[in-house]
Structure formats: structure tokens, C-alpha cells
Coordinates of N, CA, C and O and ligand atoms in Angstrom, one line a residue:
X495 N 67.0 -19.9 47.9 CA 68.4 -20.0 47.6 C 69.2 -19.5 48.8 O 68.9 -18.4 49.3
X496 N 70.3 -20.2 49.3 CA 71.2 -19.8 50.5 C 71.9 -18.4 49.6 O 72.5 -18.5 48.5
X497 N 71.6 -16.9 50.5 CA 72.1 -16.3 50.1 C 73.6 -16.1 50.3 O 74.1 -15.2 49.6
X498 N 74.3 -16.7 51.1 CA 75.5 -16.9 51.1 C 76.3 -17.3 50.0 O 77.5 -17.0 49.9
X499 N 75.6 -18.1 49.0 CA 75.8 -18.6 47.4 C 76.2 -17.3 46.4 O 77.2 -17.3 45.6
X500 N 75.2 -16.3 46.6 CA 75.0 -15.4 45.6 C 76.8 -14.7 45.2 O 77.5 -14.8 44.2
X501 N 77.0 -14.2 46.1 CA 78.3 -13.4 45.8 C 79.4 -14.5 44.6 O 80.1 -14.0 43.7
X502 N 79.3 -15.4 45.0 CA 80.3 -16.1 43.9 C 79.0 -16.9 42.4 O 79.2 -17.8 41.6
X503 N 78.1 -16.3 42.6 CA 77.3 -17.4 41.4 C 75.9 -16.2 40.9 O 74.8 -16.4 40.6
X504 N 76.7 -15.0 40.9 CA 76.2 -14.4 40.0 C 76.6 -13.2 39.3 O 77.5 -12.4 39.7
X505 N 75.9 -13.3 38.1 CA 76.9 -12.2 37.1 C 75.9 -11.3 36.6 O 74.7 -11.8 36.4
X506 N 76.3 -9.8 36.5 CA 75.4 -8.7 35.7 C 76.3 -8.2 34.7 O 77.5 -7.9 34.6
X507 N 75.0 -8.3 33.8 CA 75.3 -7.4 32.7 C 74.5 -6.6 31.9 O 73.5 -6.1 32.4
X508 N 74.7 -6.3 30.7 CA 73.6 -6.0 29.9 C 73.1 -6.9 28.8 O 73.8 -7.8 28.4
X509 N 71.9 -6.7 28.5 CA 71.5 -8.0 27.7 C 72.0 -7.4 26.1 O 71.9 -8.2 25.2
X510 N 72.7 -6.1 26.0 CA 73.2 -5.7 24.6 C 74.2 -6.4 24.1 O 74.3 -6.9 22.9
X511 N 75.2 -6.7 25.4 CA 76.5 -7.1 25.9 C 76.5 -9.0 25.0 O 77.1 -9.7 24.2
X512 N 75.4 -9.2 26.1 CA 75.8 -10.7 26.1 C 74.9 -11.1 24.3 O 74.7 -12.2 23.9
X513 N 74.7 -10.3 24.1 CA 73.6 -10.3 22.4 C 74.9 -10.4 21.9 O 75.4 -11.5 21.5
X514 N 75.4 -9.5 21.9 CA 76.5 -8.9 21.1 C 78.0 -9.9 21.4 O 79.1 -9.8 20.7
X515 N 77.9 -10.6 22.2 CA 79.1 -11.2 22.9 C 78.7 -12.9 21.5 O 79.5 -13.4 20.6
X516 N 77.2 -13.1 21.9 CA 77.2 -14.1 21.2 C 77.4 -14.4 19.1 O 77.7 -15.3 18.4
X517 N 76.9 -12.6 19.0 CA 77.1 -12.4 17.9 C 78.3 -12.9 17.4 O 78.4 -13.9 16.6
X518 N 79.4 -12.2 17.9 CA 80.4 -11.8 18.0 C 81.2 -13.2 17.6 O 81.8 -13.4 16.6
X519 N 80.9 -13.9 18.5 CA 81.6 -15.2 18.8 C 80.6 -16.5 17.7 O 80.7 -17.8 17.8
X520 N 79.9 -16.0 17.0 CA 79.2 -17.2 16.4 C 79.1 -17.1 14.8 O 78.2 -17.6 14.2
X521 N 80.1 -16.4 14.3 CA 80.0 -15.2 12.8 C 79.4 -16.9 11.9 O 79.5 -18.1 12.4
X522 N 79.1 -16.6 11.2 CA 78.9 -17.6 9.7 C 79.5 -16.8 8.7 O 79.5 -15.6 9.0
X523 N 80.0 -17.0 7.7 CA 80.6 -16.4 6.8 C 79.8 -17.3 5.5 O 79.3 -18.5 5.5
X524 N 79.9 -16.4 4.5 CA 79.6 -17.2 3.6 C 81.0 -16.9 2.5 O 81.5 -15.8 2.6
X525 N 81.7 -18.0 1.6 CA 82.9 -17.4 1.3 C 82.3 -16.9 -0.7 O 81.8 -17.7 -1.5
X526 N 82.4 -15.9 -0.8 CA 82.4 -15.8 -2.2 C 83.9 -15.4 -2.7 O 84.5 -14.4 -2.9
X527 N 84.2 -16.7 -2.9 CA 85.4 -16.7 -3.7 C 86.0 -16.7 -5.5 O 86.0 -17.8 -6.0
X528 N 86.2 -16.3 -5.8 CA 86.2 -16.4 -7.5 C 87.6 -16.2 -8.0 O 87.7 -16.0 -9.2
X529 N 88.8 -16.3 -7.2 CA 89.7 -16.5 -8.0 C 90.9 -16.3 -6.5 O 90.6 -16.2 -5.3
X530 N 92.0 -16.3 -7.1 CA 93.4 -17.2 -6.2 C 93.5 -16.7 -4.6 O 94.2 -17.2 -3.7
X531 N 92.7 -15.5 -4.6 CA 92.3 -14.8 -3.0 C 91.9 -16.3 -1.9 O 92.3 -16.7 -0.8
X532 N 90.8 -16.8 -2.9 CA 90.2 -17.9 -2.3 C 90.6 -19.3 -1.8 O 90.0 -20.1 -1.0
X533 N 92.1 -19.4 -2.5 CA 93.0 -20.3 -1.9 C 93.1 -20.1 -0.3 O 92.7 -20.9 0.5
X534 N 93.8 -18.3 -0.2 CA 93.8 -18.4 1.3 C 92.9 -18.5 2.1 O 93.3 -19.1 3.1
X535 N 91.6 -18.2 2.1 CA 90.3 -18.4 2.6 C 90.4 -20.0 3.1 O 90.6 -20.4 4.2
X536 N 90.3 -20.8 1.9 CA 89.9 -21.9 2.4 C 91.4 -22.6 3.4 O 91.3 -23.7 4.0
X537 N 92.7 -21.8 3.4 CA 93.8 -22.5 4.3 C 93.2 -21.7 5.5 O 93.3 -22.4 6.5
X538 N 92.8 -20.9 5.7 CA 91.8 -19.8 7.0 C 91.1 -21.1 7.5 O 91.5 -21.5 8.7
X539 N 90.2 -22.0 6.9 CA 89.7 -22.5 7.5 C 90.1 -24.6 8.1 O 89.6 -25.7 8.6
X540 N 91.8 -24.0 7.5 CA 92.1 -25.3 7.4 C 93.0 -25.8 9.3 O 93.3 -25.0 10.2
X541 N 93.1 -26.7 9.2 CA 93.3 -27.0 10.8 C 94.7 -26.3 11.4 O 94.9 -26.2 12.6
X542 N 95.6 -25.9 10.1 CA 97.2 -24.7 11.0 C 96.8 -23.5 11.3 O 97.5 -22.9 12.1
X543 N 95.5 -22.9 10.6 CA 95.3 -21.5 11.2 C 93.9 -22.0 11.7 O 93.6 -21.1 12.5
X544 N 93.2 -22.6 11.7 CA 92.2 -23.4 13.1 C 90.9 -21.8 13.0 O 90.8 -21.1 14.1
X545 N 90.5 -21.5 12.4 CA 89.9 -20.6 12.3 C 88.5 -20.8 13.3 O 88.1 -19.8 13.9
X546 N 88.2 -21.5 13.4 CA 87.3 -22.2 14.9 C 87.7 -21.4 16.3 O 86.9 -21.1 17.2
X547 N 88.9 -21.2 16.3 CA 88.9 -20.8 17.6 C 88.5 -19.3 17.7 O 88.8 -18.6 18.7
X548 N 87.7 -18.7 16.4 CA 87.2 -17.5 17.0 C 85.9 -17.8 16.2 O 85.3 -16.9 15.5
X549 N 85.5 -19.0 16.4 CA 83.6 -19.1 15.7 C 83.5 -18.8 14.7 O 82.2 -18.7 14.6
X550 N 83.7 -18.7 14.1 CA 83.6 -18.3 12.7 C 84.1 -19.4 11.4 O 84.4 -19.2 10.2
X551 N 84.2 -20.9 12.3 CA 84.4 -21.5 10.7 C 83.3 -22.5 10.3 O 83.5 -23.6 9.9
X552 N 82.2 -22.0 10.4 CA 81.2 -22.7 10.0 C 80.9 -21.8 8.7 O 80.1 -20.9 8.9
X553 N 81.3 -21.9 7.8 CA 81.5 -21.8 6.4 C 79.7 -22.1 5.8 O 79.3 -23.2 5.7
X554 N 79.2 -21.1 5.4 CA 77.8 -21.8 4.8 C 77.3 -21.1 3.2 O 77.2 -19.9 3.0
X555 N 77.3 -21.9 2.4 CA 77.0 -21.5 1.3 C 75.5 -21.0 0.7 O 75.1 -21.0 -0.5
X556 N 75.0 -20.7 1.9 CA 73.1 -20.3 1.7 C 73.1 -18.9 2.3 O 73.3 -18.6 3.5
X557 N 73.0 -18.3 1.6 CA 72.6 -16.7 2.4 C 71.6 -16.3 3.2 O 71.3 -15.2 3.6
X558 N 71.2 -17.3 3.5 CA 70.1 -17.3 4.4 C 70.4 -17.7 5.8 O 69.6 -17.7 6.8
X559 N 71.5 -18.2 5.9 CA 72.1 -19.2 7.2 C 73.6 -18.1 7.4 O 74.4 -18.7 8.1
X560 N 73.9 -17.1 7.0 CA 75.1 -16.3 6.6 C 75.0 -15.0 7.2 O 74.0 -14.4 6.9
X561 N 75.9 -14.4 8.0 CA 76.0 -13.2 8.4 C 77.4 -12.5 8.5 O 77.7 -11.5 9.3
X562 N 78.3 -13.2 7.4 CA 79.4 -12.2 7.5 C 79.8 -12.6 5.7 O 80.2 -13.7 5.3
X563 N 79.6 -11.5 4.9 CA 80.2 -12.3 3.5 C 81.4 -11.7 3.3 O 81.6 -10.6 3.6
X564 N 82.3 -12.4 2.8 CA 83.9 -12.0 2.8 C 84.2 -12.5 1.0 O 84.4 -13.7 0.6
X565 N 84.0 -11.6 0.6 CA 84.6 -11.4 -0.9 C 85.9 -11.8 -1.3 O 86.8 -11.0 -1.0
X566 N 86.4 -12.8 -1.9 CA 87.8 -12.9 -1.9 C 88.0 -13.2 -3.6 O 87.6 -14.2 -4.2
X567 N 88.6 -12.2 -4.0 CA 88.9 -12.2 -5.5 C 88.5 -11.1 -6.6 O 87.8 -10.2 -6.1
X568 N 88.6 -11.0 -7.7 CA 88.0 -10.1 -8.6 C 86.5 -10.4 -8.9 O 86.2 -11.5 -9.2
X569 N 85.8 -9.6 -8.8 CA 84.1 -9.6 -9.6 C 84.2 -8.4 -10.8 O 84.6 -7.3 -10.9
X570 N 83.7 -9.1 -11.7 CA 83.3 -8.7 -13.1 C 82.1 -7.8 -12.7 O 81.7 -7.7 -11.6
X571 N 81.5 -7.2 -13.7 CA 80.5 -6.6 -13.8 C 79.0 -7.5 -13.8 O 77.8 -7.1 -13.5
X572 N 79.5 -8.7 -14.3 CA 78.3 -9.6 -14.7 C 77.7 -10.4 -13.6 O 76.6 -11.0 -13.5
X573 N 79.1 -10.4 -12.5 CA 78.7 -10.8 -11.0 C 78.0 -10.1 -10.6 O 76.8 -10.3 -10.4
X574 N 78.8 -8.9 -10.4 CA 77.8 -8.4 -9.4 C 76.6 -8.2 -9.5 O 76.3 -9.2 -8.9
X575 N 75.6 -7.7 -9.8 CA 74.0 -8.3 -9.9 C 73.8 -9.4 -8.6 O 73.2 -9.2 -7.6
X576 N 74.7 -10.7 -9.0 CA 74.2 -11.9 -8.1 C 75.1 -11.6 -6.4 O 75.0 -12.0 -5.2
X577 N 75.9 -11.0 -7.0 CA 77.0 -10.6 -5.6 C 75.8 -10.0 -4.8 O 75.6 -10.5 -3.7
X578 N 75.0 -8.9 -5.2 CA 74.5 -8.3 -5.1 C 73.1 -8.8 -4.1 O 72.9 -8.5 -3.0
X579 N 72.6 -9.4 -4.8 CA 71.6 -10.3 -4.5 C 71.7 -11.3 -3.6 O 70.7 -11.7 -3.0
X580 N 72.7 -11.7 -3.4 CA 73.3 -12.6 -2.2 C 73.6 -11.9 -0.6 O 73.6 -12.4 0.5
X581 N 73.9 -10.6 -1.1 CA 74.1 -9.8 -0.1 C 72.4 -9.7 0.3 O 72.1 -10.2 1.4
X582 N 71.7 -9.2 -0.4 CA 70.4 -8.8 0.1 C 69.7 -10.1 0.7 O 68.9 -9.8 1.5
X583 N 69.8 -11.2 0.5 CA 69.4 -12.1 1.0 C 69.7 -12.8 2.5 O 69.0 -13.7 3.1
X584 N 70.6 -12.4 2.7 CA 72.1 -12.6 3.7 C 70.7 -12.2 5.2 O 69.7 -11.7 4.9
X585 N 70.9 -12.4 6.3 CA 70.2 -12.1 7.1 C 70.6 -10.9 8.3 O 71.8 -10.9 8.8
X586 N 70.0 -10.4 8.6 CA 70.4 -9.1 9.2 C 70.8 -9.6 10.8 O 70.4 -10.6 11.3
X587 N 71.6 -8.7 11.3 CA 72.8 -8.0 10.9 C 73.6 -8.8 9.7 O 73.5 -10.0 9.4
X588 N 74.3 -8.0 9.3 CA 75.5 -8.7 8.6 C 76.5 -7.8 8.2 O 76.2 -6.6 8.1
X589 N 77.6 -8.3 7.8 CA 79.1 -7.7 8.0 C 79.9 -8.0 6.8 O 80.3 -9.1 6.8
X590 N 80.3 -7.3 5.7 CA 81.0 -7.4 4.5 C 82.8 -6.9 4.6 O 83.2 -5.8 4.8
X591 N 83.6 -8.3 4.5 CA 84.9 -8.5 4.3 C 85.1 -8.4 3.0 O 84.4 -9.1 2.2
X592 N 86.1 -7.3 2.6 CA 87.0 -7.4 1.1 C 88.2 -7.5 1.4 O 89.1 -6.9 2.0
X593 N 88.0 -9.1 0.7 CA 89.8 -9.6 0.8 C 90.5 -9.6 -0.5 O 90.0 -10.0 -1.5
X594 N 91.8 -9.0 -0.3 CA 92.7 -9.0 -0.8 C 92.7 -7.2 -2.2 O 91.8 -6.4 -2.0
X595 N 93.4 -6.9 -3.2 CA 93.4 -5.9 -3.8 C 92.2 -5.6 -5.0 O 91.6 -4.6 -5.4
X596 N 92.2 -7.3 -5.3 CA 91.0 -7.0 -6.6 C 90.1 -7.1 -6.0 O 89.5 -6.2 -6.6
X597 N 89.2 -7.5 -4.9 CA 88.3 -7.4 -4.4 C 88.1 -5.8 -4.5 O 87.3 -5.2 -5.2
X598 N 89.1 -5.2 -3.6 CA 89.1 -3.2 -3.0 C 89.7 -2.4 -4.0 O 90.1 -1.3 -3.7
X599 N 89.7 -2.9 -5.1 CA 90.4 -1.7 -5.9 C 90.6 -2.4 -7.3 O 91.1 -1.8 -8.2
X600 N 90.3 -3.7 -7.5 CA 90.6 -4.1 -9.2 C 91.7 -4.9 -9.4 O 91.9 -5.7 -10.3
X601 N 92.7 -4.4 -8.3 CA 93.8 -4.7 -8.7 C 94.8 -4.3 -9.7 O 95.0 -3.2 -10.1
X602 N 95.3 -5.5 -10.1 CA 95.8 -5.6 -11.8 C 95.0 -5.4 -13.0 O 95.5 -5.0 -14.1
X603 N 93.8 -5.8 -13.0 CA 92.4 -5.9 -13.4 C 92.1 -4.8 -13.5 O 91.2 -4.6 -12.7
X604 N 92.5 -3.6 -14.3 CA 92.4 -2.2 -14.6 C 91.1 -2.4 -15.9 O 91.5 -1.7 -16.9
X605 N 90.4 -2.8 -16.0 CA 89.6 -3.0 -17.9 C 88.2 -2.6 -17.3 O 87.8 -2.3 -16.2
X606 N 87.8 -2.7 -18.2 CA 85.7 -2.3 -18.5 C 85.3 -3.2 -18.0 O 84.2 -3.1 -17.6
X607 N 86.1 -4.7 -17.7 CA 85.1 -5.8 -17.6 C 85.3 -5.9 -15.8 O 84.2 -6.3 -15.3
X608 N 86.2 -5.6 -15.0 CA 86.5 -5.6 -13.5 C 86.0 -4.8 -12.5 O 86.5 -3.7 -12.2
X609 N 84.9 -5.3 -12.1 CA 85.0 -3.9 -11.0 C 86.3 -3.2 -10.2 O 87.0 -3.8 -9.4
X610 N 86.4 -2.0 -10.4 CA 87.5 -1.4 -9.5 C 86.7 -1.3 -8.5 O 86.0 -0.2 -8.4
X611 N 86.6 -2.3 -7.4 CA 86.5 -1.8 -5.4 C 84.8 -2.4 -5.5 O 83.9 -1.7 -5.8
X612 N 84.8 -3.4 -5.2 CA 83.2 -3.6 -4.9 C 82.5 -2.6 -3.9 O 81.2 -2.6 -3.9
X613 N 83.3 -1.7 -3.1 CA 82.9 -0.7 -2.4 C 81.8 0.0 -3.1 O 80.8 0.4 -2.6
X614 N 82.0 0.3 -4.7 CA 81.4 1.3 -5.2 C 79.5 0.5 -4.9 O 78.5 1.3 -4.8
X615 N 79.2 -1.2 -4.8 CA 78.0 -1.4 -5.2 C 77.6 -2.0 -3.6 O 76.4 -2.1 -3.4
X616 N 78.6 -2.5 -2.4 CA 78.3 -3.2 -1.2 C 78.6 -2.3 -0.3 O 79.5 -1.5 -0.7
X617 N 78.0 -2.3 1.2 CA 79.0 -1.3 1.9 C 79.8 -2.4 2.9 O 79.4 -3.1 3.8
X618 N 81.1 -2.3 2.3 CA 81.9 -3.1 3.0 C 82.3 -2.7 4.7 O 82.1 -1.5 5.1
X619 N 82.6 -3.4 5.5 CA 82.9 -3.0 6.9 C 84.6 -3.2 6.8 O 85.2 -2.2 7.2
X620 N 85.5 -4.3 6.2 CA 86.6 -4.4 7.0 C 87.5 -4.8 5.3 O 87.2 -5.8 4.6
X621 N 88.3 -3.9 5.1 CA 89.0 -4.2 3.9 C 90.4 -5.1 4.4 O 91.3 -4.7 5.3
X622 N 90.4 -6.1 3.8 CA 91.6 -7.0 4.0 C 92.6 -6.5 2.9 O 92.1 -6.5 1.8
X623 N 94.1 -6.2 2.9 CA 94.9 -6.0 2.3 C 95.3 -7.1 1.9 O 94.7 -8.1 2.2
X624 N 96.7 -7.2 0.7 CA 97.7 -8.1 0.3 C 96.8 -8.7 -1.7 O 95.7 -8.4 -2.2
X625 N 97.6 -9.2 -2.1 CA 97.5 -10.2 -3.0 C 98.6 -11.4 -2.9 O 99.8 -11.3 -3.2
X626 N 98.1 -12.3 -2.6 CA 97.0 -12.4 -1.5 C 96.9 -11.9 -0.3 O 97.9 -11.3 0.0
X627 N 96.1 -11.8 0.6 CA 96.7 -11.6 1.7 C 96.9 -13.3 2.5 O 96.3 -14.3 2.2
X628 N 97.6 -13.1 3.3 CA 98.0 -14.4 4.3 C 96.8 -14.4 5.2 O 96.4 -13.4 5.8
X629 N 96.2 -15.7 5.4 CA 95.1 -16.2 6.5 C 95.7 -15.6 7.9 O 94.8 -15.4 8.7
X630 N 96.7 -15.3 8.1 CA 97.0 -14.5 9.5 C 95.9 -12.9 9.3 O 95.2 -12.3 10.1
X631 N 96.2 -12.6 8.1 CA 95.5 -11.2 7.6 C 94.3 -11.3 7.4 O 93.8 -10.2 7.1
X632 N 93.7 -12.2 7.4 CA 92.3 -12.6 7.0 C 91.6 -12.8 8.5 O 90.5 -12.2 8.7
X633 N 92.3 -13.6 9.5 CA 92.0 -13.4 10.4 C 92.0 -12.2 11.4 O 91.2 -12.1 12.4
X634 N 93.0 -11.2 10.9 CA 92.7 -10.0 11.3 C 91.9 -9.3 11.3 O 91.5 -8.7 12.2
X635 N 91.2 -9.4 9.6 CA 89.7 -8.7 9.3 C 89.3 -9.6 10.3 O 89.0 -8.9 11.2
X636 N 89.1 -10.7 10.7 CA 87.6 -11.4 11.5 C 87.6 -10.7 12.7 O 86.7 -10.2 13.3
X637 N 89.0 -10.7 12.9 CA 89.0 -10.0 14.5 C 88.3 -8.6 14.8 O 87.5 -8.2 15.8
X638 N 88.8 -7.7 13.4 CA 87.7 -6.5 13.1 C 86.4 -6.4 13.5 O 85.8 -5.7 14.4
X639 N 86.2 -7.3 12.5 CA 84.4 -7.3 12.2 C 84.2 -7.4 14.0 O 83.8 -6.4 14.7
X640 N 84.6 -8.4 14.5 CA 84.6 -8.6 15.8 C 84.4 -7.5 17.0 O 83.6 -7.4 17.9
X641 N 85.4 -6.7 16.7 CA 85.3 -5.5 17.0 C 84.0 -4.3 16.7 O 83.2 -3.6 17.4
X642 N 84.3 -4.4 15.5 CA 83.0 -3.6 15.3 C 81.7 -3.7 16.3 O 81.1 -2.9 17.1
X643 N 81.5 -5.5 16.0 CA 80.1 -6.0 16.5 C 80.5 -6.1 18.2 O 79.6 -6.6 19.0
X644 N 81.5 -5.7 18.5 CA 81.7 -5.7 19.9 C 81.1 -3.9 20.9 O 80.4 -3.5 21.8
X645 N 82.0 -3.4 19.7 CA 82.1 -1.7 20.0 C 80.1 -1.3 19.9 O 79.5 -0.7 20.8
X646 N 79.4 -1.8 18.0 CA 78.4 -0.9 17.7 C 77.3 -2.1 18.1 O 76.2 -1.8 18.6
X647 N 77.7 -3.1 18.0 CA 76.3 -4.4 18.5 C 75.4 -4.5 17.0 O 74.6 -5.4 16.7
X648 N 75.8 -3.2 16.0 CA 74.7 -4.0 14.6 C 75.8 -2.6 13.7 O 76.6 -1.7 14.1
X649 N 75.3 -3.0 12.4 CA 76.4 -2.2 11.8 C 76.2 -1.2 11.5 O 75.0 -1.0 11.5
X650 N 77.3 0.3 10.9 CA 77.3 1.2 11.3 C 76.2 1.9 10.5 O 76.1 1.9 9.3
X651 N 75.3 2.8 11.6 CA 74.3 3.5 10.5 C 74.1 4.5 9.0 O 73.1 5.0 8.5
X652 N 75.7 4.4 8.6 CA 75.7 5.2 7.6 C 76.5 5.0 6.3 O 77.1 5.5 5.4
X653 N 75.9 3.6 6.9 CA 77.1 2.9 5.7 C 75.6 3.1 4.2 O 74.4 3.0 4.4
X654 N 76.1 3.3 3.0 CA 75.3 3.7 2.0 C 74.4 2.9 1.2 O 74.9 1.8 0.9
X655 N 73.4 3.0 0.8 CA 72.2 1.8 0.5 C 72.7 0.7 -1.0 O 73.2 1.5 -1.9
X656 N 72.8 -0.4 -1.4 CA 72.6 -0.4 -2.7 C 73.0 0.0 -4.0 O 72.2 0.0 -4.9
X657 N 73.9 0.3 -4.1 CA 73.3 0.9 -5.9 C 73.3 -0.3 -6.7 O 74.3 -0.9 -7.2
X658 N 71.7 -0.7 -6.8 CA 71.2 -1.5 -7.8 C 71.4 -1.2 -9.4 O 71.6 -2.2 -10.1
X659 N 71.3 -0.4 -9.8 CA 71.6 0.3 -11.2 C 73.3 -0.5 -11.5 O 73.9 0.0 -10.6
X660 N 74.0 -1.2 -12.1 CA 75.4 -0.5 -12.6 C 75.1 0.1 -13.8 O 74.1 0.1 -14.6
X661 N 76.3 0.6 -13.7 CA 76.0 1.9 -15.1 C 77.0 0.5 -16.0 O 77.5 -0.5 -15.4
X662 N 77.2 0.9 -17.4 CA 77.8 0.3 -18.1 C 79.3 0.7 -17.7 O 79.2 1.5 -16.9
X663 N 80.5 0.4 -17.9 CA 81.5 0.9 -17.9 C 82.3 1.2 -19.2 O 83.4 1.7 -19.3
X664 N 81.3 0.5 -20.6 CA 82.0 0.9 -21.6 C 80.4 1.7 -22.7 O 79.2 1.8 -22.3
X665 N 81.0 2.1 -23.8 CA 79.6 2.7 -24.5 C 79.6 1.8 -26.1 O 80.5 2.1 -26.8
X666 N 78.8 1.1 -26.4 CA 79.2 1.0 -27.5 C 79.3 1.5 -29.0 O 78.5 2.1 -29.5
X667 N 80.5 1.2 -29.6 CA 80.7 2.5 -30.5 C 79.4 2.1 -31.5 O 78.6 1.1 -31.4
X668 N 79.5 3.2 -32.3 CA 78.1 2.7 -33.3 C 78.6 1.9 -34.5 O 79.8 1.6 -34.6
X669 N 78.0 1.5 -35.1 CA 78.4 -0.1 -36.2 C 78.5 0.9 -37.5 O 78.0 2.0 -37.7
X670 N 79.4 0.3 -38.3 CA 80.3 1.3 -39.3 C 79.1 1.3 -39.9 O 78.1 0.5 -39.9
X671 N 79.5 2.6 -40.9 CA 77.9 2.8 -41.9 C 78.9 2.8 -43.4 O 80.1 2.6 -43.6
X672 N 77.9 3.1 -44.3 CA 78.6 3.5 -45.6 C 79.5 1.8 -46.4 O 80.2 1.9 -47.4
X673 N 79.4 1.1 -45.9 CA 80.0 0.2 -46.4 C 80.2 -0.3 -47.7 O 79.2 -0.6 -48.3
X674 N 81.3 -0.3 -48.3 CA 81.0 -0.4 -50.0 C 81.9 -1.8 -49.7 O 82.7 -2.0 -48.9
X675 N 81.3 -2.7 -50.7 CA 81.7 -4.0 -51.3 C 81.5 -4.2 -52.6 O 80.4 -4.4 -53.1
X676 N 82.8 -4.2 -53.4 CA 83.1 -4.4 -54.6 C 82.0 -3.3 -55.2 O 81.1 -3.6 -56.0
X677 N 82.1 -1.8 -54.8 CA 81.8 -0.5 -55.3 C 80.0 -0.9 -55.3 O 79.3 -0.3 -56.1
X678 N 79.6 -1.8 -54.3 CA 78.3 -1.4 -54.0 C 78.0 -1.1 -52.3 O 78.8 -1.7 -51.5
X679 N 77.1 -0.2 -51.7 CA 76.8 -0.1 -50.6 C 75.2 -1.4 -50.4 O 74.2 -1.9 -50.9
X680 N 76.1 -1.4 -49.1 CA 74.7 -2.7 -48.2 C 73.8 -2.2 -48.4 O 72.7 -2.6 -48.1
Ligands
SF4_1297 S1 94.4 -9.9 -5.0 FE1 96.0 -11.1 -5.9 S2 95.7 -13.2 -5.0 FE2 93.8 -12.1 -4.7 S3 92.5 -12.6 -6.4 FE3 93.6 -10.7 -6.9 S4 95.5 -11.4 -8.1 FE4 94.6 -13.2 -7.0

């Protein structure tokens, strides 16, 4: 090779860098959407907010092809299990978005049957605000995650395992006793 070439036709780096550059730039998302959060998601990926121009709109509904899952809406108790399981299937690295308030906190959805904050069962990386929030804000979290996988290269080592268990959130009362019908007991 003419070494007169080299000075303009070569580049150093680290191979962490350019791992992490491609990560970065190549996200898959898988969208678990379950209620009106999910509207904005899918205008995220619609051609006015062009979500492509930060790699990330290849949208895939297999957890096996997925490395960023972004929650958008309320989960019940009866999801999560499969929320749950979707996550574990998901391929490593990977990166958990909670969008919008019911996702991070329940919302309005104060009852036994809503999870308050999926935080308590995933370890989330990048909480998206609003109800909804605006695809400007959704793209914010991407930019996040982005960050993150820019700054740590895989996700942060202390984010918390699992909790496979849910506990119930209600107890059931016990079934009336003593019952008299027309002055006889059952
Ligand atoms: S945060 Fe608001 S917009 Fe999003 S799912 Fe809940 S109620 Fe709907």
C-alpha cells in the first residue's frame, strides 16, 4: 500500500466503541402496547416523526429478534407473567422503555387489578413521561437508551433480577358462613 494513502484512509478506535456505535444505531424495539399510550408509538413510527432516522424503526413482534421493549400503556396483573416472559426471552443486551404514566405508576388505574409502575416486576432503563406522552417524547427516551448504550456499552450492572413471584394484591374475604334460608342452615 502507498503509504502516502494512510494519513487520510485510516481510522482508530476501539472495538467497544464501534460494538457499541452499532448497537446504538441498530435498536429493534418490540412495541408492547395495550392501551391509548400505543396510539403514540405507532405515529413514532409513522413517516412525520420518521423514527428511522435513529434505527430504531424496525418494529419486531418476536422477542427473539428484539432488544429494546418499550411498554406503552397499563398492565394488569394477569399480563404481567407474559410481560414477563417476553422480557426473558428478549435477547441480551436489552433495554426497557416505560411509556407514558400507567405504564410508571398506574396512573389513573389506582385498583388491585393495575399494576402501580411495572418497575416493581422489570428493571426498566428510561421512564417516558406524559399521558400520553408525544412521539417527540418517546423519541427522547430512544435518544436515552442511546445514551446509556453509548456511555455503558451493555446495561447497568445493578439494575434488580426478576421478581417472578407476584404477590396477590387483593386477599380473598372468606365466604359467608351460618347461612339461614327460610330458618334452615345449608
Ligand atoms: S398514560 Fe394516559 S394515554 Fe397512556 S395508556 Fe395511560 S391513560 Fe392512556
Amino acid at each position: 500500500m502507498d503509504p502516502l494513502l494512510l494519513p487520510d484512509n485510516l481510522l482508530t478506535t476501539q472495538l467497544k466503541k464501534v460494538v457499541n456505535w452499532s448497537r446504538r444505531s441498530s435498536l429493534w424495539p418490540l412495541p408492547f402496547a395495550t392501551a391509548c399510550c400505543g396510539i403514540e408509538l405507532m405515529a413514532t413510527a409513522s413517516s412525520r416523526y420518521d423514527l428511522a432516522r435513529f434505527g430504531a424503526e424496525a418494529m419486531r413482534f418476536s422477542p427473539r429478534q428484539s432488544d429494546l421493549l418499550i411498554v406503552a400503556g397499563r398492565v394488569t396483573i394477569k399480563m404481567m407473567p407474559v410481560l414477563q416472559h417476553i422480557y426473558q426471552q428478549m435477547t441480551e443486551p436489552k433495554w426497557v422503555i416505560s411509556m407514558g404514566a400507567c405504564a410508571s405508576t398506574g396512573g389513573v388505574f389506582d385498583c388491585y387489578a393495575t399494576i402501580q409502575g411495572i418497575d416493581q416486576f422489570l428493571p426498566v432503563d428510561v421512564y417516558v413521561p406524559g399521558c400520553p406522552p408525544r412521539p417527540e417524547t418517546l423519541i427522547e427516551g430512544i435518544m436515552a437508551i442511546q445514551g446509556i448504550i453509548d456511555s455503558e456499552g451493555l446495561p447497568a450492572k445493578d439494575r434488580h433480577p426478576l421478581r417472578l413471584a407476584i404477590e396477590p394484591a387483593s386477599r380473598p374475604t372468606s365466604p359467608p358462613v351460618a347461612i339461614t334460608v327460610e330458618g334452615k342452615t345449608p
